[in-house]
Amino acid sequence: MYANTHLGFVAIGVQLCLCYVTFLAFQRTPIERKRERIPFMALAFVLTSLYILHAVADSISYSGMMISQRQRRIELYLNRPQTAKRITISTAAEVVTSIIGNGILLYRCYVIWHAYLWVLIVPVLIYLTSIAMSILYLISGVSLRALASLGGTPAAKAWGTAWFILSVAVNALVTSLICFKLLRAQGRLRGVLNDETVQVYTSVVAILVESALPFTVLGVVAGVINALGYQVSSAFDEAWFAFCVRILRFLFPRPLCKADSLFNLS
């Protein structure tokens, strides 16, 4: 719980910095393109706000648990309505952030693969299934991180783990599709365009892999550990959620903005 609380607030600082950088990139965007990027800018702030809400709610809950453990009143604290509300708020913020993040990735994949929409069938089906699992998970009313300490029902554990793994699967699959398309376009255009333009594709792939690989690896590890019921899963879960919000990093990076204008060439 100590590590989880500290990790959450460190991640808040990182998210605020990234959100500020995103805003600066938005400010430098040409006026004619600002209007189409306003929704992405709004989503960046929504993701950051949701993470702050999640981290603060978790911090209050964990602080109360640690104090109650010292006073040997942990069961009384866990049974309070306020504790259940904070856990619900934290879980809801986590689920909504995951849905928004994967939705942004799917939109990026659609922009790149718009000429071959059949490629998106599997990712979209997995995405919709993950949303269904998240709804069932929220209805169960138990936070995935709190299962070990609160003794969640088998149904809650099953829905939570299913949502977790499916969310990671969507991210991994969509990121792979985007990277494949960009690398393929890079190979086809290498003999036509100059090296600086071709380098744009390499830069975009590097950004995607850098942002998505830790998210995917931590998600798989957290999903397995959560399924096994180990208490250490809370640290992996918090790290996974922090990287989930980092998805806003590649909403407005300069290479990606350049690459948007090149997708039609591929």
PDB file of C-alpha atoms in Angstrom:
ATOM      1  CA  MET A   1       0.000   0.000   0.000  1.00  0.00           C
ATOM      2  CA  TYR A   2       2.899   2.362   0.731  1.00  0.00           C
ATOM      3  CA  ALA A   3       4.409   1.719  -2.703  1.00  0.00           C
ATOM      4  CA  ASN A   4       1.034   2.032  -4.385  1.00  0.00           C
ATOM      5  CA  THR A   5       0.337   5.434  -2.833  1.00  0.00           C
ATOM      6  CA  HIS A   6       3.758   6.852  -3.717  1.00  0.00           C
ATOM      7  CA  LEU A   7       3.624   5.437  -7.247  1.00  0.00           C
ATOM      8  CA  GLY A   8       0.225   7.007  -7.790  1.00  0.00           C
ATOM      9  CA  PHE A   9       1.383  10.507  -6.883  1.00  0.00           C
ATOM     10  CA  VAL A  10       4.607  10.206  -8.878  1.00  0.00           C
ATOM     11  CA  ALA A  11       2.467   9.228 -11.861  1.00  0.00           C
ATOM     12  CA  ILE A  12       0.249  12.283 -11.274  1.00  0.00           C
ATOM     13  CA  GLY A  13       3.278  14.534 -11.693  1.00  0.00           C
ATOM     14  CA  VAL A  14       4.281  12.726 -14.877  1.00  0.00           C
ATOM     15  CA  GLN A  15       0.752  12.967 -16.308  1.00  0.00           C
ATOM     16  CA  LEU A  16       0.547  16.698 -15.566  1.00  0.00           C
ATOM     17  CA  CYS A  17       3.877  17.289 -17.323  1.00  0.00           C
ATOM     18  CA  LEU A  18       2.768  15.265 -20.351  1.00  0.00           C
ATOM     19  CA  CYS A  19      -0.546  17.080 -20.448  1.00  0.00           C
ATOM     20  CA  TYR A  20       1.285  20.421 -20.407  1.00  0.00           C
ATOM     21  CA  VAL A  21       3.567  19.291 -23.249  1.00  0.00           C
ATOM     22  CA  THR A  22       0.498  18.170 -25.186  1.00  0.00           C
ATOM     23  CA  PHE A  23      -1.059  21.594 -24.676  1.00  0.00           C
ATOM     24  CA  LEU A  24       2.101  23.309 -25.933  1.00  0.00           C
ATOM     25  CA  ALA A  25       2.064  21.087 -29.035  1.00  0.00           C
ATOM     26  CA  PHE A  26      -1.569  22.027 -29.563  1.00  0.00           C
ATOM     27  CA  GLN A  27      -0.717  25.725 -29.293  1.00  0.00           C
ATOM     28  CA  ARG A  28       1.911  25.359 -32.032  1.00  0.00           C
ATOM     29  CA  THR A  29      -0.534  23.596 -34.347  1.00  0.00           C
ATOM     30  CA  PRO A  30      -1.557  25.675 -37.399  1.00  0.00           C
ATOM     31  CA  ILE A  31      -4.876  27.449 -36.932  1.00  0.00           C
ATOM     32  CA  GLU A  32      -6.556  25.524 -39.745  1.00  0.00           C
ATOM     33  CA  ARG A  33      -5.803  22.214 -37.973  1.00  0.00           C
ATOM     34  CA  LYS A  34      -6.545  23.282 -34.392  1.00  0.00           C
ATOM     35  CA  ARG A  35     -10.281  22.747 -34.691  1.00  0.00           C
ATOM     36  CA  GLU A  36      -9.932  19.090 -35.680  1.00  0.00           C
ATOM     37  CA  ARG A  37      -7.529  18.493 -32.775  1.00  0.00           C
ATOM     38  CA  ILE A  38      -9.711  20.052 -30.073  1.00  0.00           C
ATOM     39  CA  PRO A  39     -11.450  16.713 -29.263  1.00  0.00           C
ATOM     40  CA  PHE A  40      -8.063  15.050 -28.745  1.00  0.00           C
ATOM     41  CA  MET A  41      -6.935  17.904 -26.534  1.00  0.00           C
ATOM     42  CA  ALA A  42     -10.094  17.553 -24.455  1.00  0.00           C
ATOM     43  CA  LEU A  43      -9.526  13.801 -24.147  1.00  0.00           C
ATOM     44  CA  ALA A  44      -5.981  14.414 -22.934  1.00  0.00           C
ATOM     45  CA  PHE A  45      -7.274  16.548 -20.073  1.00  0.00           C
ATOM     46  CA  VAL A  46     -10.100  14.087 -19.343  1.00  0.00           C
ATOM     47  CA  LEU A  47      -7.613  11.204 -19.076  1.00  0.00           C
ATOM     48  CA  THR A  48      -5.384  13.193 -16.738  1.00  0.00           C
ATOM     49  CA  SER A  49      -8.357  14.237 -14.586  1.00  0.00           C
ATOM     50  CA  LEU A  50      -9.572  10.647 -14.331  1.00  0.00           C
ATOM     51  CA  TYR A  51      -6.135   9.474 -13.258  1.00  0.00           C
ATOM     52  CA  ILE A  52      -5.911  12.181 -10.580  1.00  0.00           C
ATOM     53  CA  LEU A  53      -9.381  11.182  -9.318  1.00  0.00           C
ATOM     54  CA  HIS A  54      -8.322   7.542  -9.218  1.00  0.00           C
ATOM     55  CA  ALA A  55      -5.007   8.240  -7.456  1.00  0.00           C
ATOM     56  CA  VAL A  56      -6.552  10.521  -4.822  1.00  0.00           C
ATOM     57  CA  ALA A  57      -9.378   8.064  -4.068  1.00  0.00           C
ATOM     58  CA  ASP A  58      -6.893   5.209  -3.761  1.00  0.00           C
ATOM     59  CA  SER A  59      -4.569   7.262  -1.566  1.00  0.00           C
ATOM     60  CA  ILE A  60      -7.364   8.080   0.880  1.00  0.00           C
ATOM     61  CA  SER A  61      -8.495   4.442   0.976  1.00  0.00           C
ATOM     62  CA  TYR A  62      -4.986   3.045   1.483  1.00  0.00           C
ATOM     63  CA  SER A  63      -4.179   5.630   4.157  1.00  0.00           C
ATOM     64  CA  GLY A  64      -7.320   4.663   6.024  1.00  0.00           C
ATOM     65  CA  MET A  65      -6.441   0.969   5.715  1.00  0.00           C
ATOM     66  CA  MET A  66      -2.933   1.517   7.087  1.00  0.00           C
ATOM     67  CA  ILE A  67      -4.229   3.548  10.037  1.00  0.00           C
ATOM     68  CA  SER A  68      -6.948   0.983  10.736  1.00  0.00           C
ATOM     69  CA  GLN A  69      -4.440  -1.881  10.635  1.00  0.00           C
ATOM     70  CA  ARG A  70      -2.370  -0.214  13.334  1.00  0.00           C
ATOM     71  CA  GLN A  71      -5.487   0.290  15.450  1.00  0.00           C
ATOM     72  CA  ARG A  72      -6.728  -3.238  14.625  1.00  0.00           C
ATOM     73  CA  ARG A  73      -9.985  -1.910  13.201  1.00  0.00           C
ATOM     74  CA  ILE A  74      -9.430  -2.844   9.568  1.00  0.00           C
ATOM     75  CA  GLU A  75     -12.713  -4.770   9.216  1.00  0.00           C
ATOM     76  CA  LEU A  76     -14.680  -1.823  10.583  1.00  0.00           C
ATOM     77  CA  TYR A  77     -13.001   0.529   8.116  1.00  0.00           C
ATOM     78  CA  LEU A  78     -13.572  -1.764   5.133  1.00  0.00           C
ATOM     79  CA  ASN A  79     -17.275  -2.058   5.943  1.00  0.00           C
ATOM     80  CA  ARG A  80     -17.852   1.705   5.940  1.00  0.00           C
ATOM     81  CA  PRO A  81     -20.037   3.052   3.092  1.00  0.00           C
ATOM     82  CA  GLN A  82     -17.465   5.798   2.403  1.00  0.00           C
ATOM     83  CA  THR A  83     -14.782   3.185   1.758  1.00  0.00           C
ATOM     84  CA  ALA A  84     -16.995   1.347  -0.725  1.00  0.00           C
ATOM     85  CA  LYS A  85     -17.757   4.627  -2.525  1.00  0.00           C
ATOM     86  CA  ARG A  86     -14.073   5.511  -2.855  1.00  0.00           C
ATOM     87  CA  ILE A  87     -13.256   2.051  -4.202  1.00  0.00           C
ATOM     88  CA  THR A  88     -16.117   2.345  -6.699  1.00  0.00           C
ATOM     89  CA  ILE A  89     -14.938   5.797  -7.838  1.00  0.00           C
ATOM     90  CA  SER A  90     -11.367   4.555  -8.243  1.00  0.00           C
ATOM     91  CA  THR A  91     -12.455   1.478 -10.194  1.00  0.00           C
ATOM     92  CA  ALA A  92     -14.824   3.465 -12.416  1.00  0.00           C
ATOM     93  CA  ALA A  93     -12.055   5.959 -13.248  1.00  0.00           C
ATOM     94  CA  GLU A  94      -9.736   3.077 -14.108  1.00  0.00           C
ATOM     95  CA  VAL A  95     -12.281   1.409 -16.380  1.00  0.00           C
ATOM     96  CA  VAL A  96     -13.324   4.608 -18.177  1.00  0.00           C
ATOM     97  CA  THR A  97      -9.688   5.572 -18.761  1.00  0.00           C
ATOM     98  CA  SER A  98      -8.973   2.165 -20.273  1.00  0.00           C
ATOM     99  CA  ILE A  99     -12.012   2.421 -22.561  1.00  0.00           C
ATOM    100  CA  ILE A 100     -11.058   5.927 -23.732  1.00  0.00           C
ATOM    101  CA  GLY A 101      -7.412   4.985 -24.226  1.00  0.00           C
ATOM    102  CA  ASN A 102      -8.191   1.914 -26.314  1.00  0.00           C
ATOM    103  CA  GLY A 103     -10.806   3.896 -28.228  1.00  0.00           C
ATOM    104  CA  ILE A 104      -8.161   6.471 -29.181  1.00  0.00           C
ATOM    105  CA  LEU A 105      -5.859   3.709 -30.376  1.00  0.00           C
ATOM    106  CA  LEU A 106      -8.648   2.173 -32.446  1.00  0.00           C
ATOM    107  CA  TYR A 107      -9.322   5.553 -34.036  1.00  0.00           C
ATOM    108  CA  ARG A 108      -5.639   5.891 -34.946  1.00  0.00           C
ATOM    109  CA  CYS A 109      -5.743   2.389 -36.407  1.00  0.00           C
ATOM    110  CA  TYR A 110      -8.844   3.336 -38.417  1.00  0.00           C
ATOM    111  CA  VAL A 111      -7.079   6.417 -39.819  1.00  0.00           C
ATOM    112  CA  ILE A 112      -4.181   4.269 -40.999  1.00  0.00           C
ATOM    113  CA  TRP A 113      -6.171   1.223 -42.196  1.00  0.00           C
ATOM    114  CA  HIS A 114      -9.247   3.072 -43.562  1.00  0.00           C
ATOM    115  CA  ALA A 115      -8.797   1.400 -46.958  1.00  0.00           C
ATOM    116  CA  TYR A 116      -8.934  -2.079 -45.371  1.00  0.00           C
ATOM    117  CA  LEU A 117     -11.674  -1.867 -42.753  1.00  0.00           C
ATOM    118  CA  TRP A 118     -11.912  -5.662 -42.457  1.00  0.00           C
ATOM    119  CA  VAL A 119      -8.593  -5.521 -40.576  1.00  0.00           C
ATOM    120  CA  LEU A 120     -10.393  -3.756 -37.710  1.00  0.00           C
ATOM    121  CA  ILE A 121     -13.053  -6.433 -37.199  1.00  0.00           C
ATOM    122  CA  VAL A 122     -11.136  -8.449 -34.590  1.00  0.00           C
ATOM    123  CA  PRO A 123      -9.823  -5.445 -32.581  1.00  0.00           C
ATOM    124  CA  VAL A 124     -13.292  -3.869 -32.516  1.00  0.00           C
ATOM    125  CA  LEU A 125     -14.922  -7.116 -31.347  1.00  0.00           C
ATOM    126  CA  ILE A 126     -12.344  -7.517 -28.578  1.00  0.00           C
ATOM    127  CA  TYR A 127     -12.823  -3.865 -27.626  1.00  0.00           C
ATOM    128  CA  LEU A 128     -16.614  -4.234 -27.380  1.00  0.00           C
ATOM    129  CA  THR A 129     -16.200  -7.418 -25.348  1.00  0.00           C
ATOM    130  CA  SER A 130     -13.836  -5.633 -22.966  1.00  0.00           C
ATOM    131  CA  ILE A 131     -16.454  -2.903 -22.482  1.00  0.00           C
ATOM    132  CA  ALA A 132     -19.063  -5.545 -21.653  1.00  0.00           C
ATOM    133  CA  MET A 133     -16.692  -7.171 -19.160  1.00  0.00           C
ATOM    134  CA  SER A 134     -15.936  -3.783 -17.585  1.00  0.00           C
ATOM    135  CA  ILE A 135     -19.653  -3.110 -17.074  1.00  0.00           C
ATOM    136  CA  LEU A 136     -20.103  -6.485 -15.380  1.00  0.00           C
ATOM    137  CA  TYR A 137     -16.983  -5.766 -13.349  1.00  0.00           C
ATOM    138  CA  LEU A 138     -18.344  -2.418 -12.138  1.00  0.00           C
ATOM    139  CA  ILE A 139     -21.709  -3.960 -11.318  1.00  0.00           C
ATOM    140  CA  SER A 140     -19.907  -6.495  -9.137  1.00  0.00           C
ATOM    141  CA  GLY A 141     -18.710  -3.518  -7.089  1.00  0.00           C
ATOM    142  CA  VAL A 142     -15.265  -4.811  -6.173  1.00  0.00           C
ATOM    143  CA  SER A 143     -11.984  -3.220  -7.191  1.00  0.00           C
ATOM    144  CA  LEU A 144      -9.526  -5.621  -8.809  1.00  0.00           C
ATOM    145  CA  ARG A 145      -6.730  -4.289  -6.617  1.00  0.00           C
ATOM    146  CA  ALA A 146      -8.808  -4.826  -3.477  1.00  0.00           C
ATOM    147  CA  LEU A 147      -9.734  -8.451  -4.183  1.00  0.00           C
ATOM    148  CA  ALA A 148      -6.877  -9.826  -2.094  1.00  0.00           C
ATOM    149  CA  SER A 149      -7.729  -7.721   0.971  1.00  0.00           C
ATOM    150  CA  LEU A 150     -11.508  -7.499   0.637  1.00  0.00           C
ATOM    151  CA  GLY A 151     -12.159 -11.062  -0.463  1.00  0.00           C
ATOM    152  CA  GLY A 152     -14.083 -10.391  -3.663  1.00  0.00           C
ATOM    153  CA  THR A 153     -16.544 -12.904  -5.064  1.00  0.00           C
ATOM    154  CA  PRO A 154     -15.385 -15.375  -7.748  1.00  0.00           C
ATOM    155  CA  ALA A 155     -17.671 -13.626 -10.261  1.00  0.00           C
ATOM    156  CA  ALA A 156     -16.089 -10.231  -9.559  1.00  0.00           C
ATOM    157  CA  LYS A 157     -12.633 -11.719  -9.913  1.00  0.00           C
ATOM    158  CA  ALA A 158     -13.572 -13.380 -13.217  1.00  0.00           C
ATOM    159  CA  TRP A 159     -15.114 -10.225 -14.733  1.00  0.00           C
ATOM    160  CA  GLY A 160     -12.232  -8.061 -13.554  1.00  0.00           C
ATOM    161  CA  THR A 161      -9.543 -10.360 -14.885  1.00  0.00           C
ATOM    162  CA  ALA A 162     -11.379 -10.784 -18.215  1.00  0.00           C
ATOM    163  CA  TRP A 163     -11.684  -7.015 -18.660  1.00  0.00           C
ATOM    164  CA  PHE A 164      -8.043  -6.531 -17.735  1.00  0.00           C
ATOM    165  CA  ILE A 165      -6.689  -9.109 -20.193  1.00  0.00           C
ATOM    166  CA  LEU A 166      -9.003  -8.003 -23.023  1.00  0.00           C
ATOM    167  CA  SER A 167      -7.941  -4.370 -22.579  1.00  0.00           C
ATOM    168  CA  VAL A 168      -4.305  -5.394 -22.849  1.00  0.00           C
ATOM    169  CA  ALA A 169      -5.107  -7.552 -25.905  1.00  0.00           C
ATOM    170  CA  VAL A 170      -6.759  -4.621 -27.710  1.00  0.00           C
ATOM    171  CA  ASN A 171      -3.752  -2.408 -27.046  1.00  0.00           C
ATOM    172  CA  ALA A 172      -1.229  -5.011 -28.187  1.00  0.00           C
ATOM    173  CA  LEU A 173      -3.171  -5.949 -31.344  1.00  0.00           C
ATOM    174  CA  VAL A 174      -3.898  -2.386 -32.453  1.00  0.00           C
ATOM    175  CA  THR A 175      -0.339  -1.233 -31.779  1.00  0.00           C
ATOM    176  CA  SER A 176       0.988  -4.156 -33.837  1.00  0.00           C
ATOM    177  CA  LEU A 177      -1.315  -3.268 -36.746  1.00  0.00           C
ATOM    178  CA  ILE A 178      -0.235   0.376 -36.687  1.00  0.00           C
ATOM    179  CA  CYS A 179       3.467  -0.494 -36.526  1.00  0.00           C
ATOM    180  CA  PHE A 180       3.116  -3.038 -39.350  1.00  0.00           C
ATOM    181  CA  LYS A 181       1.394  -0.502 -41.604  1.00  0.00           C
ATOM    182  CA  LEU A 182       3.980   2.191 -40.933  1.00  0.00           C
ATOM    183  CA  LEU A 183       6.947  -0.128 -41.438  1.00  0.00           C
ATOM    184  CA  ARG A 184       5.408  -1.435 -44.650  1.00  0.00           C
ATOM    185  CA  ALA A 185       4.881   2.110 -45.917  1.00  0.00           C
ATOM    186  CA  GLN A 186       8.427   3.001 -44.923  1.00  0.00           C
ATOM    187  CA  GLY A 187       9.810   0.160 -47.027  1.00  0.00           C
ATOM    188  CA  ARG A 188       7.691   1.083 -50.048  1.00  0.00           C
ATOM    189  CA  LEU A 189       8.575   4.770 -49.921  1.00  0.00           C
ATOM    190  CA  ARG A 190      12.270   4.429 -49.131  1.00  0.00           C
ATOM    191  CA  GLY A 191      13.219   4.683 -52.799  1.00  0.00           C
ATOM    192  CA  VAL A 192      10.779   7.533 -53.530  1.00  0.00           C
ATOM    193  CA  LEU A 193      11.096   9.993 -50.644  1.00  0.00           C
ATOM    194  CA  ASN A 194      14.135  11.536 -48.994  1.00  0.00           C
ATOM    195  CA  ASP A 195      15.661  10.053 -45.854  1.00  0.00           C
ATOM    196  CA  GLU A 196      14.212  12.745 -43.572  1.00  0.00           C
ATOM    197  CA  THR A 197      10.649  11.980 -44.633  1.00  0.00           C
ATOM    198  CA  VAL A 198      11.142   8.218 -44.373  1.00  0.00           C
ATOM    199  CA  GLN A 199      12.566   8.736 -40.878  1.00  0.00           C
ATOM    200  CA  VAL A 200       9.135  10.012 -39.818  1.00  0.00           C
ATOM    201  CA  TYR A 201       7.771   6.462 -39.993  1.00  0.00           C
ATOM    202  CA  THR A 202      10.605   5.111 -37.858  1.00  0.00           C
ATOM    203  CA  SER A 203      10.011   7.859 -35.286  1.00  0.00           C
ATOM    204  CA  VAL A 204       6.298   7.103 -35.070  1.00  0.00           C
ATOM    205  CA  VAL A 205       6.918   3.366 -34.627  1.00  0.00           C
ATOM    206  CA  ALA A 206       9.456   4.114 -31.883  1.00  0.00           C
ATOM    207  CA  ILE A 207       6.949   6.335 -30.057  1.00  0.00           C
ATOM    208  CA  LEU A 208       4.201   3.723 -30.302  1.00  0.00           C
ATOM    209  CA  VAL A 209       6.415   0.878 -29.103  1.00  0.00           C
ATOM    210  CA  GLU A 210       7.876   2.979 -26.293  1.00  0.00           C
ATOM    211  CA  SER A 211       4.411   3.880 -25.019  1.00  0.00           C
ATOM    212  CA  ALA A 212       2.601   0.608 -25.650  1.00  0.00           C
ATOM    213  CA  LEU A 213       5.198  -2.049 -24.796  1.00  0.00           C
ATOM    214  CA  PRO A 214       5.467  -1.265 -21.042  1.00  0.00           C
ATOM    215  CA  PHE A 215       1.671  -0.962 -20.910  1.00  0.00           C
ATOM    216  CA  THR A 216       1.206  -4.373 -22.519  1.00  0.00           C
ATOM    217  CA  VAL A 217       3.880  -6.162 -20.472  1.00  0.00           C
ATOM    218  CA  LEU A 218       2.663  -4.699 -17.172  1.00  0.00           C
ATOM    219  CA  GLY A 219      -0.916  -5.512 -18.134  1.00  0.00           C
ATOM    220  CA  VAL A 220      -0.133  -9.176 -18.791  1.00  0.00           C
ATOM    221  CA  VAL A 221       1.862  -9.480 -15.555  1.00  0.00           C
ATOM    222  CA  ALA A 222      -0.818  -7.685 -13.524  1.00  0.00           C
ATOM    223  CA  GLY A 223      -3.588  -9.785 -15.064  1.00  0.00           C
ATOM    224  CA  VAL A 224      -1.836 -13.071 -14.228  1.00  0.00           C
ATOM    225  CA  ILE A 225      -0.924 -11.987 -10.694  1.00  0.00           C
ATOM    226  CA  ASN A 226      -4.432 -10.664 -10.058  1.00  0.00           C
ATOM    227  CA  ALA A 227      -5.923 -13.934 -11.277  1.00  0.00           C
ATOM    228  CA  LEU A 228      -3.698 -15.801  -8.809  1.00  0.00           C
ATOM    229  CA  GLY A 229      -4.771 -13.467  -5.986  1.00  0.00           C
ATOM    230  CA  TYR A 230      -1.373 -12.171  -4.831  1.00  0.00           C
ATOM    231  CA  GLN A 231      -1.384  -8.896  -2.882  1.00  0.00           C
ATOM    232  CA  VAL A 232       1.644  -7.599  -4.794  1.00  0.00           C
ATOM    233  CA  SER A 233      -0.681  -7.243  -7.800  1.00  0.00           C
ATOM    234  CA  SER A 234      -1.697  -3.762  -6.617  1.00  0.00           C
ATOM    235  CA  ALA A 235       1.716  -2.330  -7.526  1.00  0.00           C
ATOM    236  CA  PHE A 236       1.611  -3.827 -11.043  1.00  0.00           C
ATOM    237  CA  ASP A 237      -1.974  -2.663 -11.466  1.00  0.00           C
ATOM    238  CA  GLU A 238      -1.077   0.904 -10.514  1.00  0.00           C
ATOM    239  CA  ALA A 239       1.879   0.897 -12.909  1.00  0.00           C
ATOM    240  CA  TRP A 240      -0.357  -0.478 -15.681  1.00  0.00           C
ATOM    241  CA  PHE A 241      -2.917   2.257 -15.114  1.00  0.00           C
ATOM    242  CA  ALA A 242      -0.206   4.937 -15.177  1.00  0.00           C
ATOM    243  CA  PHE A 243       0.976   3.697 -18.585  1.00  0.00           C
ATOM    244  CA  CYS A 244      -2.638   3.527 -19.736  1.00  0.00           C
ATOM    245  CA  VAL A 245      -2.911   7.290 -19.280  1.00  0.00           C
ATOM    246  CA  ARG A 246       0.461   7.768 -21.003  1.00  0.00           C
ATOM    247  CA  ILE A 247      -1.359   6.925 -24.216  1.00  0.00           C
ATOM    248  CA  LEU A 248      -1.943  10.665 -24.590  1.00  0.00           C
ATOM    249  CA  ARG A 249       1.784  10.945 -25.349  1.00  0.00           C
ATOM    250  CA  PHE A 250       1.206  10.029 -28.960  1.00  0.00           C
ATOM    251  CA  LEU A 251      -1.831  12.173 -29.580  1.00  0.00           C
ATOM    252  CA  PHE A 252       0.224  15.171 -30.642  1.00  0.00           C
ATOM    253  CA  PRO A 253       3.916  14.320 -31.025  1.00  0.00           C
ATOM    254  CA  ARG A 254       5.569  16.103 -33.947  1.00  0.00           C
ATOM    255  CA  PRO A 255       6.455  12.938 -35.907  1.00  0.00           C
ATOM    256  CA  LEU A 256       2.890  11.653 -35.665  1.00  0.00           C
ATOM    257  CA  CYS A 257       1.466  14.962 -36.825  1.00  0.00           C
ATOM    258  CA  LYS A 258       3.781  14.793 -39.837  1.00  0.00           C
ATOM    259  CA  ALA A 259       2.894  11.180 -40.511  1.00  0.00           C
ATOM    260  CA  ASP A 260      -0.830  11.964 -40.647  1.00  0.00           C
ATOM    261  CA  SER A 261      -0.236  13.791 -43.909  1.00  0.00           C
ATOM    262  CA  LEU A 262       1.675  10.838 -45.350  1.00  0.00           C
ATOM    263  CA  PHE A 263      -0.846   8.073 -44.693  1.00  0.00           C
ATOM    264  CA  ASN A 264      -2.570   8.725 -48.009  1.00  0.00           C
ATOM    265  CA  LEU A 265       0.699   7.930 -49.799  1.00  0.00           C
ATOM    266  CA  SER A 266       0.765   4.433 -48.386  1.00  0.00           C
TER     267      SER A 266
END
